[in-house]
Coordinates of C-alpha atoms and ligand atoms in Angstrom, one line a residue:
M1 CA -8.0 -22.6 -15.8
K2 CA -11.3 -23.2 -17.5
S3 CA -11.3 -25.3 -20.7
K4 CA -13.9 -24.8 -23.4
T5 CA -15.6 -28.1 -22.6
L6 CA -16.0 -27.3 -18.9
S7 CA -17.4 -23.8 -19.8
C8 CA -20.0 -25.6 -21.9
V9 CA -20.9 -28.1 -19.2
L10 CA -21.3 -25.2 -16.8
G11 CA -23.5 -23.3 -19.3
A12 CA -26.4 -23.4 -16.9
M13 CA -24.4 -21.3 -14.5
A14 CA -23.1 -18.9 -17.1
V15 CA -24.8 -15.8 -15.7
V16 CA -23.1 -16.0 -12.3
T17 CA -19.9 -17.5 -13.6
A18 CA -19.3 -15.0 -16.4
A19 CA -19.7 -12.1 -14.0
A20 CA -17.5 -13.9 -11.5
S21 CA -14.7 -15.1 -13.6
T22 CA -13.6 -12.0 -15.4
P23 CA -12.0 -9.3 -13.2
V24 CA -14.1 -6.2 -13.9
S25 CA -14.2 -3.9 -10.9
G26 CA -11.1 -2.0 -9.8
N27 CA -10.9 -4.2 -6.8
D28 CA -11.1 -7.3 -9.0
V29 CA -8.4 -6.0 -11.3
A30 CA -6.1 -5.6 -8.3
L31 CA -6.9 -9.2 -7.4
K32 CA -5.8 -10.6 -10.7
F33 CA -3.7 -13.7 -10.6
N34 CA -0.1 -13.3 -11.9
P35 CA 1.1 -16.7 -13.3
A36 CA 4.7 -15.3 -13.7
N37 CA 5.3 -15.3 -10.0
S38 CA 6.2 -18.9 -9.5
T39 CA 8.9 -21.3 -8.5
T40 CA 9.4 -25.0 -9.1
R41 CA 9.8 -27.3 -6.1
E42 CA 9.8 -30.9 -5.2
L43 CA 8.0 -32.8 -2.5
V44 CA 9.3 -36.2 -1.3
M45 CA 6.4 -38.4 -0.2
P46 CA 6.6 -41.0 2.6
D47 CA 6.8 -43.8 0.0
G48 CA 9.9 -42.1 -1.5
K49 CA 8.1 -40.9 -4.7
T50 CA 8.8 -37.3 -5.6
V51 CA 6.3 -34.7 -7.0
Q52 CA 7.5 -31.8 -9.0
Y53 CA 5.2 -28.9 -8.5
R54 CA 4.9 -25.2 -9.1
A55 CA 4.4 -22.8 -6.2
Y56 CA 2.6 -19.5 -6.4
E57 CA 2.9 -17.9 -3.0
H58 CA 2.1 -14.8 -0.9
I59 CA -1.0 -13.9 -3.0
Y60 CA -3.2 -11.4 -1.1
Y61 CA -6.8 -12.3 -1.6
V62 CA -8.3 -9.0 -0.4
T63 CA -7.4 -5.4 -1.3
N64 CA -8.0 -3.9 2.2
V65 CA -5.4 -6.0 3.9
E66 CA -5.6 -5.5 7.7
D67 CA -3.2 -8.2 8.7
S68 CA -0.4 -8.9 6.2
V69 CA 0.9 -11.8 8.1
Y70 CA -2.2 -13.9 7.5
Q71 CA -4.4 -12.6 4.7
Y72 CA -2.8 -14.2 1.7
L73 CA -2.9 -17.6 0.1
N74 CA -0.4 -20.0 -1.3
F75 CA -1.2 -22.1 -4.4
Y76 CA 0.4 -25.2 -5.7
V77 CA 0.0 -27.4 -8.7
P78 CA 1.9 -30.5 -10.0
E79 CA 4.0 -29.7 -13.0
S80 CA 2.3 -32.5 -14.9
V81 CA -1.0 -30.7 -14.5
L82 CA 0.4 -27.4 -15.6
A83 CA 1.7 -29.1 -18.7
S84 CA -1.6 -30.8 -19.5
G85 CA -3.9 -28.0 -18.5
A86 CA -6.2 -30.6 -16.9
E87 CA -9.2 -29.2 -14.9
V88 CA -8.1 -30.9 -11.6
P89 CA -9.8 -30.3 -8.3
I90 CA -8.3 -27.8 -5.8
L91 CA -7.8 -29.1 -2.3
L92 CA -8.2 -26.0 0.0
R93 CA -6.5 -26.9 3.2
T94 CA -6.9 -24.7 6.3
Y95 CA -4.5 -25.1 9.2
V96 CA -6.9 -23.3 11.6
G97 CA -6.7 -24.8 15.1
G98 CA -8.2 -23.6 18.4
Y99 CA -9.9 -20.8 16.4
M100 CA -6.5 -19.1 16.2
A101 CA -4.8 -17.5 13.3
A102 CA -3.2 -19.8 10.7
R103 CA -0.5 -18.9 8.3
A104 CA -0.5 -19.9 4.6
A105 CA 1.7 -22.9 4.7
E106 CA 3.6 -25.1 2.2
P107 CA 2.2 -28.6 1.3
S108 CA 3.2 -31.3 3.8
P109 CA 4.1 -34.8 2.6
T110 CA 2.4 -36.2 5.7
D111 CA -1.1 -34.7 5.4
A112 CA -3.8 -34.2 2.8
S113 CA -2.1 -31.3 1.2
G114 CA 1.0 -33.3 0.0
R115 CA -1.2 -36.3 -0.8
A116 CA -3.4 -34.1 -3.0
L117 CA -0.4 -33.0 -5.0
A118 CA 0.8 -36.6 -5.3
E119 CA -2.7 -37.5 -6.6
G120 CA -2.4 -34.8 -9.2
Y121 CA -4.6 -32.1 -7.7
A122 CA -4.0 -28.5 -7.1
V123 CA -3.7 -27.2 -3.5
C124 CA -4.6 -23.9 -2.0
I125 CA -3.4 -23.1 1.5
P126 CA -4.9 -19.8 2.7
G127 CA -3.8 -18.0 5.8
S128 CA -6.5 -16.6 8.0
R129 CA -6.8 -14.3 11.0
G130 CA -7.9 -15.8 14.3
S131 CA -8.6 -15.1 17.9
N132 CA -4.9 -14.4 18.7
S133 CA -3.8 -12.3 15.7
T134 CA -3.0 -8.7 16.3
V135 CA -1.7 -5.6 14.6
E136 CA -0.5 -2.3 15.9
S137 CA -2.7 0.6 14.9
A138 CA -2.2 4.2 16.2
G139 CA -0.2 2.8 19.1
Q140 CA -2.9 0.3 20.0
K141 CA -3.0 -3.4 19.8
V142 CA -5.9 -4.5 17.6
F143 CA -7.2 -8.0 17.6
T144 CA -7.9 -8.7 14.0
G145 CA -9.4 -12.2 14.0
R146 CA -12.4 -12.3 16.2
A147 CA -15.5 -14.0 14.7
P148 CA -16.3 -14.1 11.9
N149 CA -13.1 -12.7 10.5
G150 CA -11.2 -16.0 10.2
L151 CA -14.1 -17.4 8.2
L152 CA -14.3 -14.3 6.1
D153 CA -10.7 -14.6 5.1
L154 CA -11.2 -18.2 4.0
K155 CA -14.3 -17.2 2.0
A156 CA -12.3 -14.4 0.4
A157 CA -9.6 -16.9 -0.6
V158 CA -12.4 -19.0 -2.2
R159 CA -13.6 -16.0 -4.0
Y160 CA -10.1 -15.3 -5.3
L161 CA -10.0 -18.8 -6.8
H162 CA -13.4 -18.3 -8.5
L163 CA -12.4 -14.8 -9.8
N164 CA -9.2 -16.1 -11.3
D165 CA -10.5 -19.5 -12.4
E166 CA -9.6 -19.0 -16.1
A167 CA -6.1 -17.9 -15.4
M168 CA -5.3 -20.4 -12.6
P169 CA -4.5 -24.0 -12.9
G170 CA -7.2 -26.4 -11.6
S171 CA -10.9 -25.8 -11.5
A172 CA -12.7 -23.6 -9.0
E173 CA -15.7 -25.7 -9.8
R174 CA -14.0 -28.5 -7.8
I175 CA -12.8 -26.8 -4.6
I176 CA -12.6 -29.4 -1.8
T177 CA -12.1 -27.8 1.6
D178 CA -10.3 -29.6 4.4
G179 CA -9.6 -28.8 8.0
T180 CA -9.5 -30.3 11.5
S181 CA -11.2 -29.3 14.7
A182 CA -11.8 -25.5 14.6
G183 CA -10.5 -26.0 11.0
G184 CA -13.1 -28.7 10.5
A185 CA -15.7 -26.2 11.6
M186 CA -14.3 -23.7 9.1
S187 CA -14.5 -26.3 6.4
A188 CA -18.1 -27.1 7.3
L189 CA -18.9 -23.3 7.2
L190 CA -17.3 -23.0 3.8
G191 CA -19.3 -25.9 2.7
A192 CA -22.6 -24.6 4.1
T193 CA -22.5 -20.9 3.5
G194 CA -21.6 -20.5 -0.2
N195 CA -22.6 -17.2 -1.6
S196 CA -24.7 -16.4 1.4
P197 CA -25.7 -12.7 1.3
L198 CA -25.3 -12.5 5.1
Y199 CA -21.4 -12.3 4.7
E200 CA -21.5 -9.9 1.8
P201 CA -21.2 -6.5 3.6
Y202 CA -18.2 -7.8 5.6
L203 CA -16.5 -9.2 2.5
K204 CA -17.1 -6.1 0.5
A205 CA -15.5 -4.0 3.3
M206 CA -12.5 -6.2 3.2
G207 CA -12.0 -5.8 -0.5
A208 CA -12.8 -9.4 -1.3
A209 CA -13.3 -10.3 -5.0
E210 CA -16.8 -9.9 -6.3
A211 CA -17.1 -13.6 -7.1
R212 CA -18.8 -16.7 -5.8
D213 CA -17.6 -18.4 -2.7
D214 CA -19.3 -21.7 -2.9
V215 CA -17.3 -25.0 -2.9
F216 CA -17.8 -28.4 -4.3
A217 CA -17.0 -30.6 -1.3
A218 CA -16.2 -30.2 2.4
V219 CA -13.9 -32.5 4.4
C220 CA -14.5 -31.9 8.1
Y221 CA -12.4 -33.8 10.7
C222 CA -13.7 -33.5 14.2
P223 CA -15.5 -30.2 13.6
I224 CA -15.8 -28.1 16.8
T225 CA -19.1 -26.5 15.8
D226 CA -22.7 -25.7 16.7
L227 CA -20.9 -23.8 19.5
E228 CA -24.0 -22.3 21.1
H229 CA -25.5 -25.8 21.7
A230 CA -22.3 -27.7 22.3
D231 CA -22.3 -27.1 26.1
M232 CA -25.8 -28.6 26.5
A233 CA -25.0 -31.5 24.2
Y234 CA -21.8 -32.3 26.2
E235 CA -23.5 -32.5 29.5
W236 CA -26.5 -34.4 28.1
L237 CA -24.3 -37.0 26.7
Y238 CA -21.7 -37.3 29.4
A239 CA -24.1 -37.0 32.4
C240 CA -23.5 -40.7 33.0
T241 CA -19.9 -40.0 33.8
N242 CA -20.5 -37.3 36.4
S243 CA -20.6 -39.7 39.3
G244 CA -18.2 -42.0 37.6
V245 CA -14.8 -41.2 36.2
R246 CA -15.5 -37.5 35.7
K247 CA -15.5 -36.6 39.4
L248 CA -17.3 -33.2 39.3
S249 CA -17.8 -31.0 42.3
D250 CA -21.4 -30.4 43.5
E251 CA -21.4 -27.0 41.8
Q252 CA -20.2 -28.5 38.6
K253 CA -22.8 -31.2 38.8
A254 CA -25.5 -28.6 39.2
V255 CA -24.3 -26.7 36.1
S256 CA -24.0 -30.0 34.2
E257 CA -27.6 -30.9 35.1
E258 CA -29.0 -27.5 34.1
L259 CA -27.2 -27.6 30.8
A260 CA -28.2 -31.2 30.1
S261 CA -31.8 -30.5 30.8
A262 CA -31.9 -27.8 28.1
Y263 CA -30.6 -30.0 25.3
P264 CA -33.7 -32.2 24.5
A265 CA -35.7 -29.1 23.5
Y266 CA -32.9 -28.1 21.0
L267 CA -32.5 -31.7 19.8
N268 CA -36.2 -32.1 19.2
S269 CA -36.4 -28.7 17.5
L270 CA -33.9 -29.9 14.8
Q271 CA -36.6 -32.4 13.5
L272 CA -33.9 -34.7 12.3
K273 CA -34.8 -38.0 10.7
R274 CA -33.0 -41.3 10.7
P275 CA -31.6 -41.6 7.2
D276 CA -32.2 -45.3 7.1
D277 CA -36.0 -45.4 7.7
G278 CA -37.0 -41.7 7.8
S279 CA -38.3 -41.9 11.4
L280 CA -38.2 -38.8 13.5
L281 CA -35.3 -38.5 15.9
T282 CA -36.1 -37.2 19.3
A283 CA -34.3 -36.9 22.6
D284 CA -36.0 -40.1 23.5
N285 CA -34.7 -42.3 20.7
Y286 CA -31.6 -40.4 19.7
L287 CA -29.1 -42.5 21.7
D288 CA -30.1 -45.6 19.8
Y289 CA -29.2 -43.7 16.6
L290 CA -25.9 -42.6 18.1
K291 CA -25.1 -46.1 19.1
S292 CA -25.6 -47.4 15.6
F293 CA -22.5 -45.3 14.5
I294 CA -20.4 -46.6 17.4
I295 CA -21.5 -50.2 16.6
Q296 CA -20.6 -49.7 13.0
S297 CA -17.2 -48.2 14.0
A298 CA -16.4 -51.2 16.3
Q299 CA -17.6 -53.7 13.7
R300 CA -15.4 -52.2 11.0
A301 CA -12.4 -52.2 13.4
K302 CA -13.1 -55.9 14.2
N303 CA -13.4 -56.7 10.5
E304 CA -10.0 -55.1 10.0
G305 CA -8.4 -57.3 12.6
C306 CA -8.5 -55.1 15.7
D307 CA -9.0 -56.7 19.1
L308 CA -11.8 -54.8 20.8
P309 CA -11.0 -54.5 24.5
A310 CA -13.3 -56.2 26.9
N311 CA -15.2 -54.1 29.5
I312 CA -15.6 -51.0 27.4
G313 CA -19.3 -51.6 26.7
I314 CA -19.0 -53.3 23.3
V315 CA -21.4 -56.3 23.3
M316 CA -20.2 -59.1 21.0
N317 CA -22.0 -62.2 19.9
S318 CA -21.3 -65.4 21.8
K319 CA -21.0 -68.9 20.2
Q320 CA -23.9 -69.5 17.7
R321 CA -26.1 -72.5 17.9
P322 CA -26.8 -74.0 14.4
G323 CA -29.8 -72.4 12.8
E324 CA -29.8 -69.4 15.1
G325 CA -29.0 -66.0 13.8
P326 CA -26.8 -63.8 15.9
Q327 CA -29.7 -61.5 16.7
Q328 CA -31.7 -64.2 18.4
A329 CA -28.8 -66.0 20.1
D330 CA -26.9 -63.0 21.4
R331 CA -29.2 -60.1 22.0
P332 CA -28.8 -59.2 25.6
R333 CA -32.1 -60.1 27.3
G334 CA -33.7 -57.5 29.5
P335 CA -37.1 -56.2 30.4
R336 CA -37.4 -53.5 27.6
D337 CA -38.2 -54.5 24.1
D338 CA -37.2 -51.1 22.6
R339 CA -33.6 -51.9 23.1
P340 CA -31.3 -50.5 20.5
R341 CA -31.0 -52.6 17.4
P342 CA -27.7 -52.9 15.5
P343 CA -27.7 -51.4 12.0
K344 CA -29.5 -53.6 9.5
D345 CA -26.2 -54.9 8.0
N346 CA -24.8 -55.2 11.5
G347 CA -22.2 -52.6 10.6
R348 CA -20.3 -54.9 8.3
Q349 CA -18.4 -53.5 5.4
T350 CA -18.6 -56.9 3.6
P351 CA -21.0 -59.8 4.2
P352 CA -19.8 -62.7 6.3
P353 CA -18.4 -65.6 4.2
P354 CA -21.1 -68.2 3.4
G355 CA -20.9 -71.5 5.4
P356 CA -19.9 -74.7 3.7
Q357 CA -22.5 -76.4 1.5
G358 CA -25.4 -77.6 3.5
A359 CA -24.1 -76.1 6.8
P360 CA -26.6 -74.2 8.9
A361 CA -26.4 -70.5 8.6
F362 CA -24.7 -68.3 11.3
Q363 CA -22.0 -70.7 12.3
Q364 CA -19.9 -67.7 13.3
E365 CA -17.1 -67.6 15.7
T366 CA -17.6 -66.1 19.1
G367 CA -16.9 -62.4 19.1
E368 CA -17.5 -61.9 15.4
F369 CA -20.4 -59.4 15.5
V370 CA -20.8 -56.2 17.5
L371 CA -24.4 -56.5 18.6
D372 CA -24.7 -53.5 20.9
V373 CA -22.9 -50.9 22.9
D374 CA -23.6 -50.2 26.6
L375 CA -23.4 -46.4 26.2
P376 CA -22.7 -45.4 29.8
V377 CA -19.9 -48.0 30.0
Y378 CA -18.5 -46.8 26.7
L379 CA -18.7 -43.1 27.6
N380 CA -17.0 -43.7 30.9
Y381 CA -14.3 -45.5 29.0
V382 CA -13.9 -42.5 26.6
A383 CA -13.5 -40.3 29.7
T384 CA -10.7 -42.5 31.0
T385 CA -8.7 -42.0 27.8
Q386 CA -8.7 -38.2 28.2
A387 CA -10.2 -36.2 31.0
L388 CA -13.5 -34.6 29.9
K389 CA -13.9 -30.9 29.8
T390 CA -15.6 -29.4 32.8
P391 CA -19.0 -27.8 32.5
P392 CA -19.6 -25.6 30.6
A393 CA -17.2 -27.1 28.1
F394 CA -17.2 -24.2 25.6
D395 CA -18.7 -21.1 27.1
G396 CA -16.9 -21.5 30.4
Q397 CA -15.8 -18.0 31.3
G398 CA -17.4 -16.5 34.3
V399 CA -19.5 -19.5 35.2
L400 CA -17.3 -21.6 37.6
T401 CA -14.0 -20.2 36.4
D402 CA -12.6 -16.9 35.1
K403 CA -10.7 -18.8 32.5
A404 CA -11.6 -18.0 28.9
T405 CA -12.0 -20.9 26.5
P406 CA -10.8 -20.6 22.8
E407 CA -14.5 -20.0 22.0
N408 CA -14.7 -17.1 24.5
S409 CA -11.7 -15.6 22.8
L410 CA -13.3 -16.2 19.3
F411 CA -16.3 -14.1 20.3
G412 CA -14.4 -11.3 22.0
D413 CA -13.8 -8.0 20.2
S414 CA -10.9 -6.2 18.5
H415 CA -9.8 -4.7 21.9
G416 CA -8.9 -8.2 23.1
T417 CA -11.9 -8.8 25.3
T418 CA -13.3 -12.3 25.6
A419 CA -17.0 -12.9 25.6
N420 CA -19.8 -15.2 26.6
F421 CA -21.8 -16.4 23.6
T422 CA -24.6 -18.3 25.2
A423 CA -27.5 -16.8 27.2
Y424 CA -26.9 -19.5 29.8
S425 CA -23.3 -18.6 30.6
L426 CA -23.8 -14.9 30.1
N427 CA -26.6 -15.0 32.7
K428 CA -24.4 -17.0 35.2
A429 CA -21.4 -14.6 34.6
T430 CA -23.2 -11.2 34.5
G431 CA -26.9 -11.7 35.4
E432 CA -27.9 -10.4 31.9
T433 CA -30.3 -12.5 30.0
E434 CA -29.6 -11.7 26.3
L435 CA -26.6 -11.4 24.2
D436 CA -26.4 -8.1 22.4
K437 CA -27.6 -8.1 18.8
S438 CA -24.3 -7.8 17.0
L439 CA -22.9 -10.7 19.0
Q440 CA -26.0 -12.8 18.3
E441 CA -25.3 -12.2 14.6
R442 CA -21.7 -13.1 14.9
V443 CA -22.6 -16.4 16.7
Y444 CA -25.2 -17.1 14.0
L445 CA -22.6 -16.6 11.2
M446 CA -20.2 -19.1 12.8
N447 CA -22.7 -22.0 12.8
P448 CA -23.0 -24.1 9.7
M449 CA -26.2 -25.7 11.1
N450 CA -28.0 -22.4 10.3
F451 CA -27.3 -22.6 6.6
I452 CA -28.0 -26.2 5.6
T453 CA -31.6 -25.5 4.8
D454 CA -31.1 -21.8 3.8
D455 CA -32.0 -21.5 0.1
A456 CA -30.1 -18.3 -0.2
C457 CA -26.8 -20.1 -0.3
R458 CA -25.2 -22.8 -2.3
K459 CA -24.0 -25.7 -0.3
A460 CA -21.2 -28.2 -1.1
Q461 CA -22.8 -31.3 -2.7
H462 CA -20.4 -33.7 -1.1
W463 CA -19.4 -34.0 2.6
Y464 CA -16.8 -36.2 4.3
I465 CA -17.2 -35.9 8.1
R466 CA -15.1 -37.8 10.7
H467 CA -15.1 -37.6 14.4
G468 CA -12.9 -40.1 16.4
A469 CA -14.8 -42.7 18.4
R470 CA -12.9 -41.5 21.5
D471 CA -12.7 -37.8 20.7
R472 CA -14.1 -35.9 23.6
D473 CA -13.3 -32.3 22.5
T474 CA -16.9 -32.0 21.6
S475 CA -19.7 -34.5 22.1
F476 CA -20.8 -37.0 19.5
P477 CA -24.2 -35.4 18.9
V478 CA -22.5 -32.3 17.4
P479 CA -21.0 -34.1 14.3
V480 CA -23.9 -36.6 14.2
N481 CA -26.4 -33.7 13.9
L482 CA -24.3 -31.9 11.3
A483 CA -24.1 -35.1 9.2
T484 CA -27.7 -36.0 9.7
K485 CA -29.1 -32.5 8.9
L486 CA -27.0 -32.6 5.7
M487 CA -28.2 -36.1 4.8
N488 CA -31.8 -35.1 5.5
A489 CA -31.4 -32.1 3.2
G490 CA -30.3 -34.4 0.4
Y491 CA -26.5 -33.9 0.3
D492 CA -24.1 -36.7 -0.3
V493 CA -22.5 -37.4 3.2
N494 CA -19.9 -39.9 4.1
F495 CA -19.9 -40.0 7.9
A496 CA -18.1 -42.2 10.4
L497 CA -16.8 -42.2 14.0
P498 CA -13.5 -44.0 13.3
W499 CA -12.6 -46.5 16.0
N500 CA -10.2 -45.6 18.7
R501 CA -9.4 -42.2 17.2
P502 CA -8.8 -39.3 19.5
H503 CA -9.1 -35.7 18.4
S504 CA -7.2 -35.6 15.2
G505 CA -7.4 -35.1 11.4
D506 CA -6.1 -36.0 8.0
Y507 CA -5.8 -39.7 8.9
N508 CA -6.6 -42.7 6.7
L509 CA -5.8 -40.7 3.6
D510 CA -6.3 -43.7 1.4
D511 CA -10.0 -43.7 2.5
L512 CA -10.3 -39.9 1.9
F513 CA -8.7 -39.9 -1.5
T514 CA -10.7 -43.0 -2.6
W515 CA -13.8 -41.0 -1.7
I516 CA -12.5 -37.9 -3.5
K517 CA -12.1 -40.1 -6.7
T518 CA -15.7 -41.2 -6.4
I519 CA -17.1 -37.6 -6.2
I520 CA -15.1 -36.2 -9.0
D521 CA -15.6 -39.0 -11.5
Ligands
DHB1 C1 -10.0 -27.0 19.1 C2 -10.2 -27.9 20.2 C3 -11.1 -27.7 21.1 O1 -11.3 -28.5 22.1 C4 -11.9 -26.5 21.1 O2 -12.8 -26.2 22.1 C5 -11.7 -25.6 20.0 C6 -10.8 -25.9 19.0 C7 -9.0 -27.3 18.1 O3 -8.2 -28.3 18.2 O4 -9.0 -26.6 17.0

């Protein structure tokens, strides 16, 4: 629902918006929002408060529906917003997990969808096809959701919101996507690929609206992304566990070493820069950068009252001598002077309290500051909390096992085949050296890293990216690179590796919704 004021503010985009917001083509007429199809419901939040809301459900967002179980969206808005006509943000929550199909769901009081309603925002929950969705056609089972179809469905849902922005509650200029894991990857793709012409032929064939598909912000919990480089990254990072807790066989170790040795060239090719001082990140200094996020995470946990376990590689300050700063007194002494430095503010959220009048500075208690992390010790600890994946972690099929991973299924075809999607694993599995062109294109379309500096698309301006500090489903460089590439390109990125978090999403909703308030004000 677009107010006059917002239309004026958006005047600069009038050419695109005007074409996009009034259904014109026959297809777009068929995709017109019908406000009469609604019911009133109530959501009881964990704190006992209730939210009255209007539900608009089962709205097909394409005209050539292939899979009627998944290709529709549900839309919800608080009654108070409906009454006021306020131009509130729309949280678009995807429940994609494991790259499988996800149904359009109802808002849940325990995740960001219910919280968004309670905060007075609209909520869109689109279903989408995925690696396991099938239909019967001419007596054959057809797999409907192999890459990039799940993403195309979500983009078509975004287009529906843009097309119908005038008629629908909330503002399609304020779509905030949210997902976890494969859903976090989908959220990142929605954030990075807005209006990209590369998806256009597919979307046209599906009967998606002729409208924009860019979004305002992307919330990505533990995105399982950059799939074609994730195997290398995993082995490069976790090599230090191979003879420790990981217990690989000799064959697995050999694969691990080959993959790890290929990662530095990729990492260097990204030409990432440290956001704090602009220095070039290379495979030689990258781990210091990664450590700064773990140090920050541990420091924040410490400040919030957590006891950090001993022996997991977190190096704390010891007792200060008057007049000595923590860095001089506590820095572990060793032969190298290029040892990693803690972040400039030592990871603190708030400065330490000043000492009493006249007292020397830095009279801090033992164990107040996180100074460093011994990465091999920490990574071995992570691997004790949940067994690491075996190499190759993502494109595993046909290498040392016949088992297909969720990603092998994602890149299979409509007949239900599964497929290798990296030249390395393809070569090990079949002896071939190159993926066929159409598969190369599908892999490309599923990687948000390819679009961040692509001027042909309109990226989300705001990003909230989280990956648990003991999440081993993909390795830390994957989300760190995504966040860093976005920061380097000038986007607003709120990134952290929350302490002691395993693979999970929609946590610390107070933090998320405080952030959302800052970006919409
Ligand atoms: C998910 C987890 C994985 O480890 C993976 O490889 C792909 C997807 C998930 O939880 O969505």
